[in-house]
Amino acid sequence: MEIEIVQYSSPTLPEDMIFQVLTRVTYETLKQCRLASKWWNHLTYGSMFIELHCQRTAMVAGYFIQAFEKYKKKSIFICKDSPLVVHESPSLEFLPERMKIEAVSNEGLVYCVSSTYNGLKPRHYVCKPTTKEWVKMPNPKTKFLTYKAAIVLLHSKPLHYKIVRFSEPQYRQSRRYFIMLCEIFDSKRGVWKWSEDIKLGIPDFLNDGMAIYAKGAIHWLTNCGKILAFDVRSETWKLMSLPQQLVDDNNHELCSKKLVQREGKLAILCERGVKLEIWVMENYFRQTWKIEEEVLVNSCGSVVDLFANDIALVLGYGCVTFYNFHGGNSTTCKVDEHFYPHNAFPFYSDFEPVFLSG
């Protein structure tokens, strides 16, 4: 007797329906969905998706722009969907003193330090601007000023985050190495602790870009064509390589490089005049790269980040621009003419309390 085997294929939803469903899930669920499918991952980093997801799930997406204004550090918040308007909220105005942002986490926590100039030691804070929660932290063990820092949210319920802080002691520098002291603050323990010193061979040092969190590690670009990767859980560091073509171009004055994240992967923006090359690390463990896209950015200023997979953030004097390099259109946020943007910290957050003070 012949047995007929019937195979049933899994039903697939129309692409538009999947898009609509994903724009309504929580951010925690969205992170899991991005791991389930390469196409879902690509879809959810598009500018149209980000805008709808923020509207439907009460999220806010934008940047804290830190700048020099009349020789003092000041930060403002901007977002793409309000042209010609600088948002006053979220802000850091609820904090007890004037602050300098040191780092922003992947989900809306801000690590900042008091920027008063009255001879007192800087005071360190962690806050969530959307809920106006804040907590004063113990001071780090070293008296040296912060050179680089990053904050990573490991869990939201219960709250668990880590801060990695580098400082530069002049007395420990050598002719062979650029040395940074490394301290880590773990919110579970509530204290700073020492970690292994970071040593970069001279003339290497960390450039002026922001820290990028991906694959469980924090990454900084160095000026000699390497990436410093600090693993958050093991609290160890290593150096990674850039594509050889970018290393060869390292001393080219017309080639500006920024380390960013694109669709969850490490990426390099290589700006040559109006031409922008987007390099993506295809395999993190093998450290293999490819040019994913070459686009034109006809906007005044410097490209510093990717807001979405089709929108670049451009900083210029007196303005901040969200430039859509697929459509060629842009949204510009005007700021005071004496406001000179220096740093851009990506900010993506909900309005749920995290109970920072415990």
mmCIF file of N, CA, C and O in Angstrom, residues 42 262-263 265 267 277-282 289-294 306 309:
data_model
loop_
_atom_site.group_PDB
_atom_site.id
_atom_site.type_symbol
_atom_site.label_atom_id
_atom_site.label_comp_id
_atom_site.label_asym_id
_atom_site.label_seq_id
_atom_site.Cartn_x
_atom_site.Cartn_y
_atom_site.Cartn_z
ATOM 1 N N HIS A 42 16.438 44.476 8.503
ATOM 2 C CA HIS A 42 16.601 45.577 7.556
ATOM 3 C C HIS A 42 15.383 46.497 7.573
ATOM 4 O O HIS A 42 15.514 47.725 7.584
ATOM 5 N N ARG A 262 25.148 50.241 11.751
ATOM 6 C CA ARG A 262 24.143 50.151 10.701
ATOM 7 C C ARG A 262 23.441 48.798 10.782
ATOM 8 O O ARG A 262 24.059 47.761 10.621
ATOM 9 N N GLU A 263 22.167 48.860 11.075
ATOM 10 C CA GLU A 263 21.339 47.664 11.192
ATOM 11 C C GLU A 263 21.933 46.666 12.183
ATOM 12 O O GLU A 263 21.953 45.461 11.967
ATOM 13 N N LYS A 265 25.049 46.287 13.052
ATOM 14 C CA LYS A 265 26.433 45.902 12.777
ATOM 15 C C LYS A 265 27.351 47.121 12.859
ATOM 16 O O LYS A 265 26.908 48.255 12.645
ATOM 17 N N ALA A 267 29.894 49.720 11.513
ATOM 18 C CA ALA A 267 30.046 50.299 10.176
ATOM 19 C C ALA A 267 30.982 51.495 10.248
ATOM 20 O O ALA A 267 31.142 52.118 11.298
ATOM 21 N N GLU A 277 31.057 56.727 1.556
ATOM 22 C CA GLU A 277 31.152 55.269 1.472
ATOM 23 C C GLU A 277 30.696 54.684 2.810
ATOM 24 O O GLU A 277 31.124 55.142 3.870
ATOM 25 N N ILE A 278 29.832 53.676 2.747
ATOM 26 C CA ILE A 278 29.361 53.008 3.956
ATOM 27 C C ILE A 278 29.923 51.593 3.970
ATOM 28 O O ILE A 278 29.520 50.740 3.173
ATOM 29 N N TRP A 279 30.907 51.370 4.845
ATOM 30 C CA TRP A 279 31.523 50.057 5.017
ATOM 31 C C TRP A 279 30.860 49.357 6.195
ATOM 32 O O TRP A 279 30.672 49.957 7.255
ATOM 33 N N VAL A 280 30.537 48.081 6.036
ATOM 34 C CA VAL A 280 29.878 47.312 7.098
ATOM 35 C C VAL A 280 30.713 46.081 7.417
ATOM 36 O O VAL A 280 31.226 45.412 6.510
ATOM 37 N N MET A 281 30.869 45.783 8.713
ATOM 38 C CA MET A 281 31.567 44.566 9.118
ATOM 39 C C MET A 281 30.612 43.386 8.954
ATOM 40 O O MET A 281 29.700 43.186 9.764
ATOM 41 N N GLU A 282 30.810 42.612 7.905
ATOM 42 C CA GLU A 282 29.918 41.506 7.587
ATOM 43 C C GLU A 282 30.027 40.374 8.608
ATOM 44 O O GLU A 282 29.029 39.763 8.978
ATOM 45 N N TRP A 289 35.023 42.920 6.077
ATOM 46 C CA TRP A 289 34.276 44.135 5.749
ATOM 47 C C TRP A 289 33.882 44.132 4.275
ATOM 48 O O TRP A 289 34.491 43.449 3.463
ATOM 49 N N LYS A 290 32.864 44.952 3.973
ATOM 50 C CA LYS A 290 32.521 45.194 2.571
ATOM 51 C C LYS A 290 31.897 46.586 2.443
ATOM 52 O O LYS A 290 31.310 47.118 3.400
ATOM 53 N N ILE A 291 32.057 47.182 1.253
ATOM 54 C CA ILE A 291 31.357 48.444 0.983
ATOM 55 C C ILE A 291 29.909 48.102 0.668
ATOM 56 O O ILE A 291 29.620 47.417 -0.303
ATOM 57 N N GLU A 292 29.015 48.549 1.529
ATOM 58 C CA GLU A 292 27.605 48.221 1.342
ATOM 59 C C GLU A 292 26.900 49.231 0.450
ATOM 60 O O GLU A 292 25.957 48.899 -0.260
ATOM 61 N N GLU A 293 27.395 50.471 0.478
ATOM 62 C CA GLU A 293 26.715 51.512 -0.295
ATOM 63 C C GLU A 293 27.654 52.696 -0.512
ATOM 64 O O GLU A 293 28.485 53.005 0.339
ATOM 65 N N GLU A 294 27.519 53.345 -1.652
ATOM 66 C CA GLU A 294 28.199 54.609 -1.947
ATOM 67 C C GLU A 294 27.137 55.609 -2.364
ATOM 68 O O GLU A 294 26.396 55.370 -3.321
ATOM 69 N N LEU A 306 24.433 57.586 11.338
ATOM 70 C CA LEU A 306 23.275 57.152 10.556
ATOM 71 C C LEU A 306 22.083 57.078 11.497
ATOM 72 O O LEU A 306 22.047 56.253 12.409
ATOM 73 N N ASN A 309 18.797 53.516 8.182
ATOM 74 C CA ASN A 309 19.641 52.976 7.109
ATOM 75 C C ASN A 309 19.569 53.797 5.827
ATOM 76 O O ASN A 309 20.266 53.492 4.861
#
